[in-house]
Coordinates of C-alpha atoms and ligand atoms in Angstrom, one line a residue:
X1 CA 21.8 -34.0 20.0
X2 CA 24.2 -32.6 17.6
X3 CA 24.2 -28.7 16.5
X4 CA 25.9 -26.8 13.8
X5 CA 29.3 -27.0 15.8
X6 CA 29.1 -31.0 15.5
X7 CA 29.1 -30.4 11.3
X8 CA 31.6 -27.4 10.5
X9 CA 34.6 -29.6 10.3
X10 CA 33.4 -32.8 8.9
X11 CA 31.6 -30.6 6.2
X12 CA 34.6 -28.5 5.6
X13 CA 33.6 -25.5 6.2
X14 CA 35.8 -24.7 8.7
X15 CA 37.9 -23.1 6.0
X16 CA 35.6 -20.5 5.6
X17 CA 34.3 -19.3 8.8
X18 CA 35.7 -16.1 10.0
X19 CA 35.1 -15.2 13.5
X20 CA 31.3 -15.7 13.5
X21 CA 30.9 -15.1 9.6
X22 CA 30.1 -17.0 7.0
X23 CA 31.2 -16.0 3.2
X24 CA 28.2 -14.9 0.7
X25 CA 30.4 -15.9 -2.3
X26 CA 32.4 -18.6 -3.3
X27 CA 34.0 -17.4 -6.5
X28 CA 36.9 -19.9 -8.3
X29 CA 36.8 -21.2 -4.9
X30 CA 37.8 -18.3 -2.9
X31 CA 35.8 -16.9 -0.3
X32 CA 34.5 -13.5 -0.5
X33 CA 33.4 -11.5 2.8
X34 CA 31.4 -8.7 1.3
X35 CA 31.5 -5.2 3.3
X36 CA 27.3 -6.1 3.1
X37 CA 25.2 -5.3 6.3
X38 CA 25.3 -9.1 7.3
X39 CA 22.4 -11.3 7.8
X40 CA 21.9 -13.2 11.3
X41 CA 21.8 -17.0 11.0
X42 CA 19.2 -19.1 13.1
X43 CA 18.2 -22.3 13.4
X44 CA 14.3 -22.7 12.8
X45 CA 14.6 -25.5 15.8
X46 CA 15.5 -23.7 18.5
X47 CA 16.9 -20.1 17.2
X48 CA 20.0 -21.7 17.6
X49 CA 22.7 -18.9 16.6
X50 CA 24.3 -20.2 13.1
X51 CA 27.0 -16.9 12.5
X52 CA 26.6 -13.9 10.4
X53 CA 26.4 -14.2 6.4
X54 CA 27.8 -11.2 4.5
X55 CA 25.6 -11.2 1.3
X56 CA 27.1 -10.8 -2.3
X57 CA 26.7 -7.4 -4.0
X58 CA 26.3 -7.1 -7.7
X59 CA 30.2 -6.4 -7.8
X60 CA 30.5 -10.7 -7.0
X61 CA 27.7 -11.8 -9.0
X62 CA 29.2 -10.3 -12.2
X63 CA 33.2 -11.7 -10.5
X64 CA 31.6 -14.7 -10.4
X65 CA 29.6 -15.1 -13.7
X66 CA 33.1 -14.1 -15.5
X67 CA 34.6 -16.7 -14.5
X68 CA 32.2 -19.2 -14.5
X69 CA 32.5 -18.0 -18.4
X70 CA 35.9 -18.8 -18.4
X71 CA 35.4 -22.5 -17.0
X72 CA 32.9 -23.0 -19.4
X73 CA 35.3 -22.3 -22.2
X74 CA 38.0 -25.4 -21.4
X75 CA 35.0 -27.3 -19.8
X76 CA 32.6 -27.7 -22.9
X77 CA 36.1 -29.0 -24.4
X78 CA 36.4 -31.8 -22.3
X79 CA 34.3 -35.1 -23.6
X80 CA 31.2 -35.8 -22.0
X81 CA 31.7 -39.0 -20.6
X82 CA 34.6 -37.9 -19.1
X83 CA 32.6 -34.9 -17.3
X84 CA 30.5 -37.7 -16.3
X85 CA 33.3 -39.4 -14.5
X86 CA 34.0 -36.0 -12.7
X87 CA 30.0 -35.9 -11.5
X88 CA 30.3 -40.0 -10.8
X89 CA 33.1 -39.0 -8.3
X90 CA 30.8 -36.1 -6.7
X91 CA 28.4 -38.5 -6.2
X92 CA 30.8 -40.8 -4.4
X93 CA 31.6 -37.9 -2.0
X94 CA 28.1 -37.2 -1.5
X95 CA 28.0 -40.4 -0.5
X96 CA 30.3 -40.9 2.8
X97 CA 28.3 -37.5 3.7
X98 CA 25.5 -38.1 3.5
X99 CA 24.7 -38.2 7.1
X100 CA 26.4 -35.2 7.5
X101 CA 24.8 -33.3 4.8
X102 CA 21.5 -34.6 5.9
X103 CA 21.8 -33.1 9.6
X104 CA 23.0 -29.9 8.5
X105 CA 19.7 -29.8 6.2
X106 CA 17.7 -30.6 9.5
X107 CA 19.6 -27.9 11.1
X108 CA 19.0 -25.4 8.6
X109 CA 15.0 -26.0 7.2
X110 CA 13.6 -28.3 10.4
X111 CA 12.5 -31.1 8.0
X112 CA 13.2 -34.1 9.6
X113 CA 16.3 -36.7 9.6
X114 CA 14.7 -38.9 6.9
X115 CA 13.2 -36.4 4.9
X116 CA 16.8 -34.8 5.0
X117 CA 18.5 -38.1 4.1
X118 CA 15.9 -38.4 0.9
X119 CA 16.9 -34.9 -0.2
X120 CA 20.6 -35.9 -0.1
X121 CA 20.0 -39.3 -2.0
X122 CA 18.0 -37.1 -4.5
X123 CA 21.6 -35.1 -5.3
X124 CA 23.8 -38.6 -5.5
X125 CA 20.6 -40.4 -7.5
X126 CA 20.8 -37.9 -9.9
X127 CA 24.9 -37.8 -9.9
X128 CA 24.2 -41.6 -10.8
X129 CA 21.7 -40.4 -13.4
X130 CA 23.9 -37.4 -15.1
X131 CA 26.7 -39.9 -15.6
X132 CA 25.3 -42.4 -17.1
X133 CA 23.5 -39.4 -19.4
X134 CA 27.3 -38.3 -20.0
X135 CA 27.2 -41.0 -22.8
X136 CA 23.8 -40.4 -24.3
X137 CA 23.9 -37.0 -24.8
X138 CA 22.3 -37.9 -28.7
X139 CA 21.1 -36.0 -31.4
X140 CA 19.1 -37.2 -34.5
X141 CA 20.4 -38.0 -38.1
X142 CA 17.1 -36.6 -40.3
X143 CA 16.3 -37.2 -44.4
X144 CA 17.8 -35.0 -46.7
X145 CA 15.4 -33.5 -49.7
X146 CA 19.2 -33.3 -51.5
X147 CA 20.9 -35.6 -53.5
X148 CA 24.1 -36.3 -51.1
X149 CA 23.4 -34.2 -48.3
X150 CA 23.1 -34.7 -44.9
X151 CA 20.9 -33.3 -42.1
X152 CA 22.6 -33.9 -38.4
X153 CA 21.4 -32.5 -35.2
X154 CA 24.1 -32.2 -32.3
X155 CA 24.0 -31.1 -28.6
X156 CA 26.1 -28.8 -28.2
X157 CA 27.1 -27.7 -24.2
X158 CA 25.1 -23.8 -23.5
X159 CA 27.2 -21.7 -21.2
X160 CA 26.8 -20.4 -17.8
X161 CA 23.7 -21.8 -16.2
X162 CA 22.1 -19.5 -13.0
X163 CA 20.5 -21.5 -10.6
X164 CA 18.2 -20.1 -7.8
X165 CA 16.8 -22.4 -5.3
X166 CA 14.5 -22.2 -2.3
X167 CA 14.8 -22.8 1.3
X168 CA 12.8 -26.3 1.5
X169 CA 15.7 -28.1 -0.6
X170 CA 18.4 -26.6 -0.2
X171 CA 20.7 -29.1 -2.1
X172 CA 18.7 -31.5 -3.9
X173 CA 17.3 -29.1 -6.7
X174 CA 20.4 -27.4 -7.0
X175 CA 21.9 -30.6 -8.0
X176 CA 19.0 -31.5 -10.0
X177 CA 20.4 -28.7 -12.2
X178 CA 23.7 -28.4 -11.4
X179 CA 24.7 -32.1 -12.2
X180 CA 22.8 -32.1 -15.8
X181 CA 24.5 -29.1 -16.5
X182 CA 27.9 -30.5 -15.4
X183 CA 27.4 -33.5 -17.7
X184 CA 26.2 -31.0 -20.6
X185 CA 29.5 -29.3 -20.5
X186 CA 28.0 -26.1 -18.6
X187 CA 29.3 -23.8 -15.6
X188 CA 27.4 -23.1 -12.9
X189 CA 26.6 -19.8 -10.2
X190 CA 24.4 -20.6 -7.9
X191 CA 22.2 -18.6 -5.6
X192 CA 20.9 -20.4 -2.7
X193 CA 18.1 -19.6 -0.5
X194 CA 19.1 -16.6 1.9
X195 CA 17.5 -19.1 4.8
X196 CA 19.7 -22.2 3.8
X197 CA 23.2 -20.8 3.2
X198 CA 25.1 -23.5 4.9
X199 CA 23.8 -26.2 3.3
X200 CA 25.1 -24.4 0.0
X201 CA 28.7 -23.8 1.4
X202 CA 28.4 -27.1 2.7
X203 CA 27.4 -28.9 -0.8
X204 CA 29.7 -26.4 -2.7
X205 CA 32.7 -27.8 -0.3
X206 CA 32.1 -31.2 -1.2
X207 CA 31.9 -30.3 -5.2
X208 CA 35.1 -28.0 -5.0
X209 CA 37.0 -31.0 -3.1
X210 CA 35.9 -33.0 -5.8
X211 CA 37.1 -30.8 -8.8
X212 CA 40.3 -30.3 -6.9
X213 CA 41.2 -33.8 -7.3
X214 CA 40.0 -34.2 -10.9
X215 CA 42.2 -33.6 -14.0
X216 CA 41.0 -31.2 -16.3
X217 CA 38.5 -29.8 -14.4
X218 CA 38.5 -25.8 -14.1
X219 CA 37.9 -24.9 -10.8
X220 CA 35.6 -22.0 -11.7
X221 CA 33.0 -24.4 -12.7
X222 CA 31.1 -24.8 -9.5
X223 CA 30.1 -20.5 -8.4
X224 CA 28.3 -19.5 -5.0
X225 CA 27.0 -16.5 -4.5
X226 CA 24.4 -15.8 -1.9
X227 CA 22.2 -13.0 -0.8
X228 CA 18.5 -11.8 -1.4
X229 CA 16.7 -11.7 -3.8
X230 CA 18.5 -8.8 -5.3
X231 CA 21.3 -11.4 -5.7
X232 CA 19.2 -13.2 -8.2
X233 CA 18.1 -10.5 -10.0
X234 CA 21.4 -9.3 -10.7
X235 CA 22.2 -13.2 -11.8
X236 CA 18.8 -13.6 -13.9
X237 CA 19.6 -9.6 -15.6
X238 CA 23.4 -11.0 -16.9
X239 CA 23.2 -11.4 -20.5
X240 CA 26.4 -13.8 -20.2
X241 CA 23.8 -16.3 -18.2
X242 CA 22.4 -18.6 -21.4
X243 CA 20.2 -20.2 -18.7
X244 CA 18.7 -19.1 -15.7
X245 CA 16.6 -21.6 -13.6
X246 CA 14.6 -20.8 -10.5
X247 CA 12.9 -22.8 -8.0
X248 CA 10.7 -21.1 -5.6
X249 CA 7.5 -18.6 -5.4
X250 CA 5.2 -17.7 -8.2
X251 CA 6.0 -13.8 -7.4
X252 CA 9.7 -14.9 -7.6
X253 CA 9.6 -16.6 -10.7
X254 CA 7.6 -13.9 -12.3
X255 CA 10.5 -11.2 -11.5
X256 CA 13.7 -13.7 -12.7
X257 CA 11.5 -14.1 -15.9
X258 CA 11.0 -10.7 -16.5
X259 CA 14.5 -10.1 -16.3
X260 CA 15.8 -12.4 -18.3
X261 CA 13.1 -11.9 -20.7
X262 CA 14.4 -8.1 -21.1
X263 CA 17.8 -9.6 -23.3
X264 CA 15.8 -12.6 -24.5
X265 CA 17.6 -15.1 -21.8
X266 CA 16.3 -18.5 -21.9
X267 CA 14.3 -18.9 -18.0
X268 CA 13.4 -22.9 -16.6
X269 CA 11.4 -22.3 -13.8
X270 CA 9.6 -24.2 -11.7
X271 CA 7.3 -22.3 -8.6
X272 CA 4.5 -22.6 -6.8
X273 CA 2.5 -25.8 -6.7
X274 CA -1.4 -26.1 -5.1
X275 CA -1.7 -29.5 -5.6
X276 CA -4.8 -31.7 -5.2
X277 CA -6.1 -35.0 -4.7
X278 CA -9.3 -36.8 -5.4
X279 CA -10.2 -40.0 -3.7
X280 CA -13.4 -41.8 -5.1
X281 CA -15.8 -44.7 -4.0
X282 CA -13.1 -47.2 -5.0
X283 CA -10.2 -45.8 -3.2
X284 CA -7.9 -48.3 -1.2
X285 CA -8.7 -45.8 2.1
X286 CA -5.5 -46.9 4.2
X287 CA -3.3 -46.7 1.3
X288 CA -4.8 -43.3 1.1
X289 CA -4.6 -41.9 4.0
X290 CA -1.0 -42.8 4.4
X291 CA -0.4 -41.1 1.3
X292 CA -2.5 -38.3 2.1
X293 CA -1.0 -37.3 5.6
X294 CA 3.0 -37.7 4.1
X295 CA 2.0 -35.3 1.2
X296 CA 0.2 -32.9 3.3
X297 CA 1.8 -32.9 6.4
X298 CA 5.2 -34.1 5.4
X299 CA 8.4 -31.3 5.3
X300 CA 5.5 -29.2 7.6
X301 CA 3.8 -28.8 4.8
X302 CA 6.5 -26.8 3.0
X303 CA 7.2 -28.3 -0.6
X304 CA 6.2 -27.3 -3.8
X305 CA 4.4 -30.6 -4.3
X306 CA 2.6 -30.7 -1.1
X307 CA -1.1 -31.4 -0.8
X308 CA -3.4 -28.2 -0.1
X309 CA -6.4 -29.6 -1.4
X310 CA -8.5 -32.9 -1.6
X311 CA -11.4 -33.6 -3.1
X312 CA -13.7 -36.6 -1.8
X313 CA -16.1 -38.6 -2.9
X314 CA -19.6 -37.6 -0.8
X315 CA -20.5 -41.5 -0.2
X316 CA -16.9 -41.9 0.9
X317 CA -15.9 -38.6 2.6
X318 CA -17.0 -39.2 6.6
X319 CA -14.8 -42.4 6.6
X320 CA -11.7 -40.8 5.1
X321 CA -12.2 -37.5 6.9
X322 CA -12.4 -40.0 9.9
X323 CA -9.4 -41.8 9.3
X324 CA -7.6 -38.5 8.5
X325 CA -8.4 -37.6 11.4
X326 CA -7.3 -40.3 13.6
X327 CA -3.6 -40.4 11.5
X328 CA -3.5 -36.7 12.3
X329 CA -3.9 -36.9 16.0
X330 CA -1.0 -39.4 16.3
X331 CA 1.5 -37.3 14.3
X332 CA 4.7 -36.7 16.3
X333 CA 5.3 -32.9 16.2
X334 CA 8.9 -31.6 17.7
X335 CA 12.5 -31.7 17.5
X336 CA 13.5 -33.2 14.0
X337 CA 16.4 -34.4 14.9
X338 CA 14.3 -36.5 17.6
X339 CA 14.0 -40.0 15.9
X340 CA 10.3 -40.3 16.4
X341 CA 9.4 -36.7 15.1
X342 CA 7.3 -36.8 11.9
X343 CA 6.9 -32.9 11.9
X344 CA 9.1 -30.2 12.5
X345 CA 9.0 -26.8 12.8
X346 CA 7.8 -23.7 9.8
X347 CA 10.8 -22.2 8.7
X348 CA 10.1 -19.0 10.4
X349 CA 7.5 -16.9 12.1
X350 CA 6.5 -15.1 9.1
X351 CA 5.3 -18.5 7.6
X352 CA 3.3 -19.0 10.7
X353 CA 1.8 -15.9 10.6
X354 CA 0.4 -16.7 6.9
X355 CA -0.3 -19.9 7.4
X356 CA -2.7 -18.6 11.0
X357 CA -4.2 -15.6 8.3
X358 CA -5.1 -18.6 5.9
X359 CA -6.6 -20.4 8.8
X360 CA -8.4 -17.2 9.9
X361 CA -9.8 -16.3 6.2
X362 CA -11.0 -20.4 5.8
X363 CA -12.8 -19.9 8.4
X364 CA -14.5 -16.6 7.0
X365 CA -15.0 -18.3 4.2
X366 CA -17.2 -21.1 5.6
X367 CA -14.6 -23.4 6.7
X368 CA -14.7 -26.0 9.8
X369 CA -11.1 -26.9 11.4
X370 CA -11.4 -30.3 11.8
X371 CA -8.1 -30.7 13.8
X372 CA -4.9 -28.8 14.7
X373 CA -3.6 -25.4 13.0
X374 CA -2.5 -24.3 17.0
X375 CA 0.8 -23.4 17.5
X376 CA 2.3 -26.2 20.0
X377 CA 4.1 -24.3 22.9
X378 CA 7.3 -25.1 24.1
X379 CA 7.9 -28.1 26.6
X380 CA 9.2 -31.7 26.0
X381 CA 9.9 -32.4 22.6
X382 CA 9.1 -29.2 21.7
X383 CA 12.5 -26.8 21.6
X384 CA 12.0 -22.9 22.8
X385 CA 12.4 -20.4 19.7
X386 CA 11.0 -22.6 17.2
X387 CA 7.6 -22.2 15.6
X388 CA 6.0 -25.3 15.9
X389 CA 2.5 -25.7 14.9
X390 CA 0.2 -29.0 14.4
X391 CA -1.1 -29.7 11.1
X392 CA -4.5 -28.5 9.9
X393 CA -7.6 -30.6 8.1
X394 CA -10.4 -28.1 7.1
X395 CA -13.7 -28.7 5.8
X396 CA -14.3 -26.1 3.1
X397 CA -17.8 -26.1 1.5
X398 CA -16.7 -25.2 -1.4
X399 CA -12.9 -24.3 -3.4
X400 CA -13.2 -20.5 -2.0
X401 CA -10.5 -17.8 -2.1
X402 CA -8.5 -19.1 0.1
X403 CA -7.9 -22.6 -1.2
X404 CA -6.8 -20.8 -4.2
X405 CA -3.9 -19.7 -2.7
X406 CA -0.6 -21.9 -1.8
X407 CA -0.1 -20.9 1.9
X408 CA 3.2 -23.2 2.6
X409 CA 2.3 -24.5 5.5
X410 CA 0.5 -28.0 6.2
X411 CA -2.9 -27.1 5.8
X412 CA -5.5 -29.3 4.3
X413 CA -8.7 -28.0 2.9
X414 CA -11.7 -31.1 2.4
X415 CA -13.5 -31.0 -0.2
X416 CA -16.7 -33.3 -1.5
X417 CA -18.2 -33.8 -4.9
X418 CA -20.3 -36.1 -6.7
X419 CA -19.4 -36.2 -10.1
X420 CA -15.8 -37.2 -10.9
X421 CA -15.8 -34.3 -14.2
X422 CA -16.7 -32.0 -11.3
X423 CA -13.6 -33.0 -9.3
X424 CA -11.5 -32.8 -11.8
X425 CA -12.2 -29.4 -12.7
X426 CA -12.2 -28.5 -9.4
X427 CA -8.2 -29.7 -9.3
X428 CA -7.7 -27.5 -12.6
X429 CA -9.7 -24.5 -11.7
X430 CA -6.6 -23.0 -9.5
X431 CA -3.6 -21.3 -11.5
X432 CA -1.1 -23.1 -10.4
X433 CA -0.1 -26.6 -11.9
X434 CA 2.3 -28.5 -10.4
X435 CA 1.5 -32.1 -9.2
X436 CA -1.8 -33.9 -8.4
X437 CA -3.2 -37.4 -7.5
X438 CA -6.1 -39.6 -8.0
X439 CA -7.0 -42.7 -5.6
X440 CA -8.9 -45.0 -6.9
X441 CA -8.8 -48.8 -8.2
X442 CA -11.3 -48.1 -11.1
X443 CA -8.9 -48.3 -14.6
X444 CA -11.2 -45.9 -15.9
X445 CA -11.2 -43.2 -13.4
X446 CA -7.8 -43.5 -13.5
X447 CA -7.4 -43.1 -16.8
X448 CA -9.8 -40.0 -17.7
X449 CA -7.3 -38.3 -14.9
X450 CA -4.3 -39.1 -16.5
X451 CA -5.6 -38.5 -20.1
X452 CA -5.8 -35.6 -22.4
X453 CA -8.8 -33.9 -20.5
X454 CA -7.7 -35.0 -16.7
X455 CA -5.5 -33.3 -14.7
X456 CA -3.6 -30.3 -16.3
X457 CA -0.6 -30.5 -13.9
X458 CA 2.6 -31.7 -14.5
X459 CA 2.6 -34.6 -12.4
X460 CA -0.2 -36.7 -11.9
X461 CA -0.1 -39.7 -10.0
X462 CA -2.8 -42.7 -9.7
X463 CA -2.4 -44.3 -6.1
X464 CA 0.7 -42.0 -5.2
X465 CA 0.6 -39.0 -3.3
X466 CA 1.2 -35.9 -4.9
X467 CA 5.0 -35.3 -3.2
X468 CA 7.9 -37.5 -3.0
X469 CA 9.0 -37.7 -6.9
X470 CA 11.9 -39.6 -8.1
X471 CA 14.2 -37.8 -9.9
X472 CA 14.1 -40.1 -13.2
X473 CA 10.9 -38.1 -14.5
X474 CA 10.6 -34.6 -15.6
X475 CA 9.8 -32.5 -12.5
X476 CA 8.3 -29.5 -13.2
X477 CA 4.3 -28.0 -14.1
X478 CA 2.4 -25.9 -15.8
X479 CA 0.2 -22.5 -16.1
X480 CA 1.8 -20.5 -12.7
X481 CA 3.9 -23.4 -11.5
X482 CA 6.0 -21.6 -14.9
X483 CA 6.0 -24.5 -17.0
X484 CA 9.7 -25.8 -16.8
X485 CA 10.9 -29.5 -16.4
X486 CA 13.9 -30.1 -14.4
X487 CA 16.2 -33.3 -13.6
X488 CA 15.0 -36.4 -15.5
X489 CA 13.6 -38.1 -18.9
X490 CA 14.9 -35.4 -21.6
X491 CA 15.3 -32.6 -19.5
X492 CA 19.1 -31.9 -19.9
X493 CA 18.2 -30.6 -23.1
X494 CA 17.5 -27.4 -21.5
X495 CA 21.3 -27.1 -20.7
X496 CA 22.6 -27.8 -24.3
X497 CA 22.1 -25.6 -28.1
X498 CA 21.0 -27.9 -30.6
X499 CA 23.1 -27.0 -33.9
X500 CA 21.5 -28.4 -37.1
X501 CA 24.3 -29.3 -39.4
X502 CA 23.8 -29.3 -43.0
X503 CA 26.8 -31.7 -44.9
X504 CA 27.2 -31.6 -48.7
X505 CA 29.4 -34.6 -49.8
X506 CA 28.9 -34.1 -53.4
X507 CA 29.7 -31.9 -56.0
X508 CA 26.4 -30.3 -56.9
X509 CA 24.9 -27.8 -55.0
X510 CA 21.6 -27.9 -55.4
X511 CA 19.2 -25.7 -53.2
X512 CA 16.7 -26.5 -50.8
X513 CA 12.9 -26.6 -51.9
X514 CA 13.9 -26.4 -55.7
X515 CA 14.8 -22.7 -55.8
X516 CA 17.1 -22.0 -59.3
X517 CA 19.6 -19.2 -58.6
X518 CA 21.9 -18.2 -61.8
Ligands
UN1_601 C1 10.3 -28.8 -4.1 O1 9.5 -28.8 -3.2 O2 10.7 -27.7 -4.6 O3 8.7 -34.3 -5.4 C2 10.9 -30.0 -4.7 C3 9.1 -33.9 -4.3 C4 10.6 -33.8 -4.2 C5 11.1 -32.5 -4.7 C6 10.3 -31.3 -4.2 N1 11.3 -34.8 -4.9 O4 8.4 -33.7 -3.3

């Protein structure tokens, strides 16, 4: 079984371990050891000791943001398509490490080996995606109300683009953003996850080797710089940041907004998801259930798109809850790097501990455990010093309190209903809106889902669990989940300024809307 030790020097990080320490920033590719009190690295498996990280202060977020400024200037220079060819050739190297990468991940979040594989082809599916974008980075030509004049649009690149990520992909979103923004002609300082800071060394390795080797390309385009949450404030508060977007809690979000909101900073954010699915008398029940258990008991429960809550048809609900059932008692909880694991362990203990209150307050609230929600003890395939817990299916009598909340952790709450308007309500009554699903093989159920009065979230799927996008749509949701849209269809325009250009060719100058001046 392979540990960190197995990954330092095929990742190349070697060059920046010191002693047991790792470097909380990364600025114009030097490592910076901040005098910080460090933070001890574990591995959620086993507690496996990962080294000591010595968090950025705001001395290095500022370093870093100046020169990321400085990048940006030759950088937004340089034609797109040929920034494209520097991203192509990022994707290549994600490529021969992707194995690598991936194991790391598994090392650092406990999701399993191909769950950690997926996240790394998200980063080089979306290198593929960004450089093909480098040569359709298009505006619009529009009528002119003047006699020989010219209305153009153009995409200009933005500037220096923050990026905060959370622990449960530590690469993929990053990339999702960092790649567009690449294309777009931006710089980047990023700010991982305080629980996932090797994964960001790791992926910020692989970028800088890639720069290295690239003509043209200014080696303060790629910025690390890694810490608490403190860290991002001080990123979201810098008014030389034209873009700051964050990935992780609503509470989080709400914070990085504010501050960027105080000098009118431009915020993408995407947060916390309690995503639903509703499954009615025509549902394919095995396709179902398979997509049911991935997208609630997949990572452990722990993305944004994960599903908390379903809604069931009453004439349909003992078989599924059946089924359900059944799938859940053969899921293969332990070590993720073990082959046959499905489920690996909660990030931490603190994540236990709230997902064990939610289970706690469910049941206060009228709620039936159906199966699991126990912590699985050490033994076999079980490591000491991780938290380990089996996945939970609830029977709530109603959408209480609780199931309002996103505990991230895999917990299920059942629901039934009768009418499918109630159902859907139900799935918009929460105030988060990230991504949601309806099973069914009736074209019209599907339809009043996905239509103008249907499901208010950002994604929403018919026959497709609620996780597991691909990166060629817009990712992102509404009302709490902070309304953003990050990786595909037009979302790059969030790391561009449009310019409207106005061209007079002839020799008159008449003024818009008729006005006569002199
Ligand atoms: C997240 O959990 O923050 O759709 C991102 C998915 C993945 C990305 C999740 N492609 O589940």
């Amino acid at each position: 079984m392979y540990t960190l030790t197995d990954l330092i020097a095929p990742l190349g990080l070697a060059r920046w371990q010191q002693a047991d320490c790792w470097p909380g920033a990364v600025i114009d590719g030097i490592a910076h050891y901040p005098s910080t009190p460090s933070r001890q690295l574990q591995s959620p498996i086993d507690a496996q000791d990962h080294g000591k990280l010595l968090p950025a202060s705001a001395v290095e977020v500022r370093a870093a943001v100046g020169c990321a400024m400085v990048a940006f200037e030759t950088w937004r220079e340089v034609p797109a398509p040929r920034r494209g060819e520097l991203v192509r050739r990022i994707g290549e190297a994600v490529r021969n490490h992707k194995t690598l990468l991936a194991q790391l991940i598994t090392l650092e979040t406990g999701k399993i080996g191909s769950e950690a594989e997926g996240e790394v082809q998200e980063w080089i599916d979306v290198c593929d995606y960004a450089a093909g974008l480098s040569r359709q980075l298009h505006g619009l030509t529009i009528a002119s109300e003047r006699p020989q004049h010219r209305l153009l649009e153009q995409w200009h690149p933005l500037g220096v683009v923050g990026v905060i990520s959370a622990f449960n992909f530590p690469v993929a979103v990053w990339a999702w953003n960092a790649m567009l923004a690449l294309v777009c002609g931006d710089a980047v300082v990023w700010k991982p996850s305080e629980k996932t800071p090797l994964s960001a060394l790791a992926a910020t390795a692989l970028v800088l080797d890639a720069l290295r080797d690239f003509d043209g390309a200014p080696s303060g385009l790629i910025q690390l710089v890694q810490g608490d949450a403190s860290v991002g404030e001080y990123l979201a508060g810098d008014r030389h940041v034209s873009l700051i977007s964050a990935t992780g809690s609503v509470a989080m979000g709400r914070a990085v907004a504010q501050h960027a909101a105080a000098r009118l900073g431009r915020s993408l954010l995407e947060l916390g998801g309690n995503n639903a699915a509703i499954v009615t008398p025509s549902a394919d029940l095995e396709l179902a259930t398979r997509a049911i258990v991935f997208s609630a008991a997949g990572t452990c429960g722990q993305r944004c798109t994960s599903l908390r809550r379903l809604f069931v048809h009453e004439d349909i609900a003992d078989a599924l809850q059946e089924k359900l059932i059944t799938a859940y008692q053969h899921l293969s909880i332990g070590d993720p790097r073990l082959p046959a694991t499905l489920v690996g362990p909660l990030i931490d203990e603190a994540a236990m501990k709230r997902m064990h209150a939610a289970l706690t307050r469910a049941e206060i609230e009228g709620g039936r455990i159906l199966i699991g929600g126990g912590q699985v003890r050490a033994g076999g395939n079980i490591p000491d010093g991780g938290c380990y817990v089996r996945p939970a299916l609830l029977a709530m009598p109603e959408q209480t309190d609780v199931v309002h909340e996103e505990t991230f952790a895999p917990l299920l709450y059942l629901m039934r209903y009768a009418r499918l308007s109630d159902a859907i309500a139900l799935n918009n009554a929460v105030s988060q809106g990230l991504s949601s699903a309806i099973f069914t093989t009736d074209l019209r159920e599907a339809g009043a889902f996905i239509g103008p009065a249907g499901s208010d979230c950002g994604l929403a799927n018919v026959n497709v669990g609620t996780s597991g996008a691909e990166i060629g749509g817009a990712f992102g949701g509404e009302k709490d989940t902070g309304g953003g849209r990050e990786s595909g269809s037009d979302a790059w325009k969030h790391y561009m300024r449009r310019a409207t250009n106005t061209l007079n060719d002839g020799h008159a100058l008449p003024l818009a809307q008729g006005v006569r001046f002199g």
